[in-house]
Amino acid sequence: MAETINGGLKFEQRHGKSRVRVGRVWKLPNGSHFFAEWKVNVSLLSDCVASYLHQDNSDIVATDTIKNTVYVKAKECSEQVTVEDFAIKLAQHFTSFYQQVTTAIVNIVEKPWERVSVNGQPHKHGFKLGSEKHTTEVIFSKLGTLQVNSGIEGLALLKTTQSGFEGFIRDKYTILPETRERMLATEVTISWKYNYNSVSSLPVKPLYFSERYMDVKKALVDTFFGSPNEGVYSPSVQRTLYLMGKAVLGRFPDISSVHLKMPNIHFLPVNLSSKDNPEIVKFADDVYLPTDEPHGSIEARLSRVQSKM
């Protein structure tokens, strides 16, 4: 929060606790367990300027207290909750319990622990670590205004054909050949903003946000790959990114905007040759050199146009 202090200086401050690691197990009477692992960051906007200007700490919520509160609130979740619901619970607590806290910002990254199956049967208490991570950021103010953002980090996608890149600017620095046949690989990072602006407007369905997370991931994957047999042609990462974002907004009316980052992770065709033998190995869309640096960087944000009516 910003304010003007003595000497005409503009002063902004916040404090909190980062990288609070939490593992939470929920045990059902039938012996089945559910597990979540979170990395929690809490940032508080509060009226504690005196601690900066006058060595007066009487209005500071100690960061160690913030850490302990995260564990207490995790314990209070007697039933399985989504990462979004837990972030909202934390933000509500800090803004209501402490008079001087005006806004709480809670960021959480959930590790992708998935239930394992043994001999085709889901294991009651066994889990394996998946790949992409579920993220959320919740901003909640003492006035009751709410903003909920969710996201996916590290969604690795690759298709071995149905991708090309043609018609781009060519100048004296350009050596990249045009092609209609290449591999397309990326690691998607996406965040989306829900249009819920108060706690009372949130869906009451249990685990709603986890279901929506899976829905969004399916929309991204389906759009990237196309049908199982024919696939879908990608003329550029840019075009595919746009279609993926458009699909999310088109399918889910409670999402108001999406922000996508899709690096173009290159697989370079391998051709081996020498002065004496120019064609030791000739590339035929089957042997590649995987690289991750440098890679193309493509990102965009899509938002619904707000009606003026």
CSV table of N, CA, C and O in Angstrom, one decimal, residues 16-65:
chain,number,residue,atom,x,y,z
A,16,GLY,N,5.4,-10.5,4.5
A,16,GLY,CA,4.7,-11.8,4.6
A,16,GLY,C,5.7,-12.9,4.8
A,16,GLY,O,6.8,-12.7,5.3
A,17,LYS,N,5.3,-14.1,4.4
A,17,LYS,CA,6.1,-15.3,4.5
A,17,LYS,C,6.1,-16.1,3.2
A,17,LYS,O,5.0,-16.3,2.7
A,18,SER,N,7.2,-16.5,2.8
A,18,SER,CA,7.3,-17.2,1.5
A,18,SER,C,7.8,-18.6,1.7
A,18,SER,O,8.5,-19.0,2.7
A,19,ARG,N,7.4,-19.5,0.7
A,19,ARG,CA,7.9,-20.9,0.7
A,19,ARG,C,7.5,-21.7,1.9
A,19,ARG,O,8.3,-22.4,2.5
A,20,VAL,N,6.3,-21.5,2.4
A,20,VAL,CA,5.8,-22.3,3.5
A,20,VAL,C,5.4,-23.6,2.9
A,20,VAL,O,4.4,-23.7,2.2
A,21,ARG,N,6.1,-24.7,3.2
A,21,ARG,CA,5.8,-26.0,2.7
A,21,ARG,C,4.8,-26.8,3.5
A,21,ARG,O,5.0,-26.9,4.8
A,22,VAL,N,3.7,-27.3,2.9
A,22,VAL,CA,2.6,-27.9,3.7
A,22,VAL,C,2.3,-29.2,2.9
A,22,VAL,O,2.1,-29.3,1.7
A,23,GLY,N,2.2,-30.3,3.7
A,23,GLY,CA,1.7,-31.6,3.2
A,23,GLY,C,0.4,-31.9,4.0
A,23,GLY,O,0.5,-31.9,5.3
A,24,ARG,N,-0.7,-32.2,3.4
A,24,ARG,CA,-1.9,-32.4,4.1
A,24,ARG,C,-2.5,-33.7,3.7
A,24,ARG,O,-2.7,-34.0,2.5
A,25,VAL,N,-2.9,-34.6,4.6
A,25,VAL,CA,-3.5,-35.9,4.4
A,25,VAL,C,-4.9,-35.9,4.9
A,25,VAL,O,-5.1,-35.4,6.1
A,26,TRP,N,-5.9,-36.3,4.1
A,26,TRP,CA,-7.2,-36.5,4.6
A,26,TRP,C,-7.5,-38.0,4.6
A,26,TRP,O,-7.3,-38.7,3.5
A,27,LYS,N,-7.9,-38.6,5.7
A,27,LYS,CA,-8.2,-40.0,5.9
A,27,LYS,C,-9.6,-40.3,6.0
A,27,LYS,O,-10.3,-39.8,6.9
A,28,LEU,N,-10.2,-41.1,5.1
A,28,LEU,CA,-11.6,-41.4,5.1
A,28,LEU,C,-11.8,-42.7,5.9
A,28,LEU,O,-10.9,-43.5,6.1
A,29,PRO,N,-13.0,-42.8,6.5
A,29,PRO,CA,-13.3,-44.0,7.3
A,29,PRO,C,-13.1,-45.3,6.5
A,29,PRO,O,-12.8,-46.4,7.2
A,30,ASN,N,-13.2,-45.3,5.2
A,30,ASN,CA,-13.1,-46.6,4.5
A,30,ASN,C,-11.6,-46.9,4.2
A,30,ASN,O,-11.3,-47.9,3.5
A,31,GLY,N,-10.7,-46.1,4.7
A,31,GLY,CA,-9.3,-46.4,4.6
A,31,GLY,C,-8.6,-45.7,3.4
A,31,GLY,O,-7.4,-45.7,3.3
A,32,SER,N,-9.4,-45.0,2.6
A,32,SER,CA,-8.8,-44.2,1.5
A,32,SER,C,-8.2,-42.9,2.0
A,32,SER,O,-8.8,-42.3,2.9
A,33,HIS,N,-7.1,-42.5,1.4
A,33,HIS,CA,-6.5,-41.3,1.8
A,33,HIS,C,-6.4,-40.3,0.6
A,33,HIS,O,-6.3,-40.8,-0.6
A,34,PHE,N,-6.4,-39.0,0.9
A,34,PHE,CA,-6.2,-38.0,-0.1
A,34,PHE,C,-5.0,-37.2,0.4
A,34,PHE,O,-4.9,-36.9,1.6
A,35,PHE,N,-4.2,-36.7,-0.6
A,35,PHE,CA,-3.0,-36.0,-0.2
A,35,PHE,C,-2.8,-34.8,-1.1
A,35,PHE,O,-3.0,-34.8,-2.3
A,36,ALA,N,-2.3,-33.7,-0.5
A,36,ALA,CA,-1.9,-32.5,-1.2
A,36,ALA,C,-0.7,-31.9,-0.6
A,36,ALA,O,-0.4,-32.0,0.6
A,37,GLU,N,0.2,-31.4,-1.5
A,37,GLU,CA,1.4,-30.7,-1.1
A,37,GLU,C,1.4,-29.3,-1.7
A,37,GLU,O,1.3,-29.1,-2.9
A,38,TRP,N,1.5,-28.3,-0.8
A,38,TRP,CA,1.5,-26.9,-1.2
A,38,TRP,C,2.7,-26.2,-0.8
A,38,TRP,O,3.3,-26.4,0.2
A,39,LYS,N,3.1,-25.2,-1.7
A,39,LYS,CA,4.1,-24.2,-1.3
A,39,LYS,C,3.4,-22.9,-1.3
A,39,LYS,O,2.9,-22.4,-2.3
A,40,VAL,N,3.3,-22.3,-0.1
A,40,VAL,CA,2.4,-21.1,0.2
A,40,VAL,C,3.3,-19.9,0.4
A,40,VAL,O,4.2,-19.9,1.1
A,41,ASN,N,2.8,-18.8,-0.3
A,41,ASN,CA,3.4,-17.5,-0.1
A,41,ASN,C,2.3,-16.6,0.4
A,41,ASN,O,1.2,-16.5,-0.3
A,42,VAL,N,2.5,-15.9,1.5
A,42,VAL,CA,1.5,-14.9,2.0
A,42,VAL,C,2.1,-13.5,2.0
A,42,VAL,O,3.2,-13.4,2.5
A,43,SER,N,1.4,-12.5,1.5
A,43,SER,CA,1.8,-11.2,1.5
A,43,SER,C,0.7,-10.3,2.1
A,43,SER,O,-0.4,-10.4,1.6
A,44,LEU,N,1.0,-9.5,3.1
A,44,LEU,CA,0.0,-8.7,3.7
A,44,LEU,C,0.3,-7.2,3.5
A,44,LEU,O,1.4,-6.7,3.6
A,45,LEU,N,-0.8,-6.5,3.1
A,45,LEU,CA,-0.8,-5.0,3.0
A,45,LEU,C,-1.4,-4.5,4.3
A,45,LEU,O,-2.6,-4.8,4.5
A,46,SER,N,-0.6,-3.8,5.1
A,46,SER,CA,-1.1,-3.5,6.4
A,46,SER,C,-0.6,-2.1,6.8
A,46,SER,O,0.4,-1.6,6.2
A,47,ASP,N,-1.2,-1.6,7.8
A,47,ASP,CA,-0.8,-0.3,8.4
A,47,ASP,C,0.2,-0.5,9.5
A,47,ASP,O,-0.1,-0.6,10.7
A,48,CYS,N,1.5,-0.7,9.0
A,48,CYS,CA,2.6,-0.9,10.0
A,48,CYS,C,3.8,0.0,9.6
A,48,CYS,O,4.9,-0.3,9.8
A,49,VAL,N,3.4,1.2,9.1
A,49,VAL,CA,4.5,2.2,8.7
A,49,VAL,C,5.4,2.6,9.8
A,49,VAL,O,6.6,2.8,9.6
A,50,ALA,N,4.9,2.6,11.1
A,50,ALA,CA,5.7,3.0,12.2
A,50,ALA,C,6.9,2.1,12.4
A,50,ALA,O,7.9,2.6,12.9
A,51,SER,N,6.8,0.9,12.0
A,51,SER,CA,8.0,0.0,12.2
A,51,SER,C,9.1,0.4,11.2
A,51,SER,O,10.3,0.1,11.6
A,52,TYR,N,8.8,1.0,10.1
A,52,TYR,CA,9.8,1.5,9.2
A,52,TYR,C,10.3,2.9,9.6
A,52,TYR,O,11.5,3.2,9.5
A,53,LEU,N,9.5,3.7,10.1
A,53,LEU,CA,9.8,5.1,10.4
A,53,LEU,C,10.3,5.4,11.8
A,53,LEU,O,11.1,6.3,12.0
A,54,HIS,N,9.7,4.7,12.8
A,54,HIS,CA,9.9,5.0,14.2
A,54,HIS,C,10.4,3.9,15.0
A,54,HIS,O,10.3,3.9,16.3
A,55,GLN,N,10.8,2.8,14.4
A,55,GLN,CA,11.3,1.6,15.2
A,55,GLN,C,10.2,1.1,16.1
A,55,GLN,O,10.5,0.6,17.2
A,56,ASP,N,8.9,1.2,15.7
A,56,ASP,CA,7.8,0.7,16.5
A,56,ASP,C,7.2,-0.5,15.8
A,56,ASP,O,6.6,-0.4,14.8
A,57,ASN,N,7.4,-1.7,16.4
A,57,ASN,CA,6.9,-2.9,15.8
A,57,ASN,C,5.5,-3.4,16.2
A,57,ASN,O,5.1,-4.5,16.0
A,58,SER,N,4.8,-2.5,17.0
A,58,SER,CA,3.6,-3.0,17.6
A,58,SER,C,2.5,-3.3,16.6
A,58,SER,O,1.5,-4.0,17.0
A,59,ASP,N,2.5,-2.9,15.4
A,59,ASP,CA,1.5,-3.2,14.4
A,59,ASP,C,1.9,-4.3,13.4
A,59,ASP,O,1.2,-4.6,12.4
A,60,ILE,N,3.1,-5.0,13.6
A,60,ILE,CA,3.5,-6.0,12.7
A,60,ILE,C,3.0,-7.3,13.0
A,60,ILE,O,3.1,-7.8,14.2
A,61,VAL,N,2.5,-8.1,12.1
A,61,VAL,CA,2.2,-9.5,12.2
A,61,VAL,C,3.5,-10.2,11.9
A,61,VAL,O,4.0,-10.2,10.7
A,62,ALA,N,4.1,-10.9,12.8
A,62,ALA,CA,5.4,-11.5,12.6
A,62,ALA,C,5.3,-12.6,11.5
A,62,ALA,O,4.3,-13.3,11.4
A,63,THR,N,6.3,-12.6,10.7
A,63,THR,CA,6.3,-13.6,9.6
A,63,THR,C,6.2,-15.0,10.1
A,63,THR,O,5.7,-15.9,9.5
A,64,ASP,N,6.8,-15.3,11.3
A,64,ASP,CA,6.7,-16.6,11.9
A,64,ASP,C,5.3,-16.9,12.3
A,64,ASP,O,4.9,-18.1,12.1
A,65,THR,N,4.6,-15.9,12.7
A,65,THR,CA,3.1,-16.1,13.0
A,65,THR,C,2.4,-16.5,11.8
A,65,THR,O,1.5,-17.3,11.8
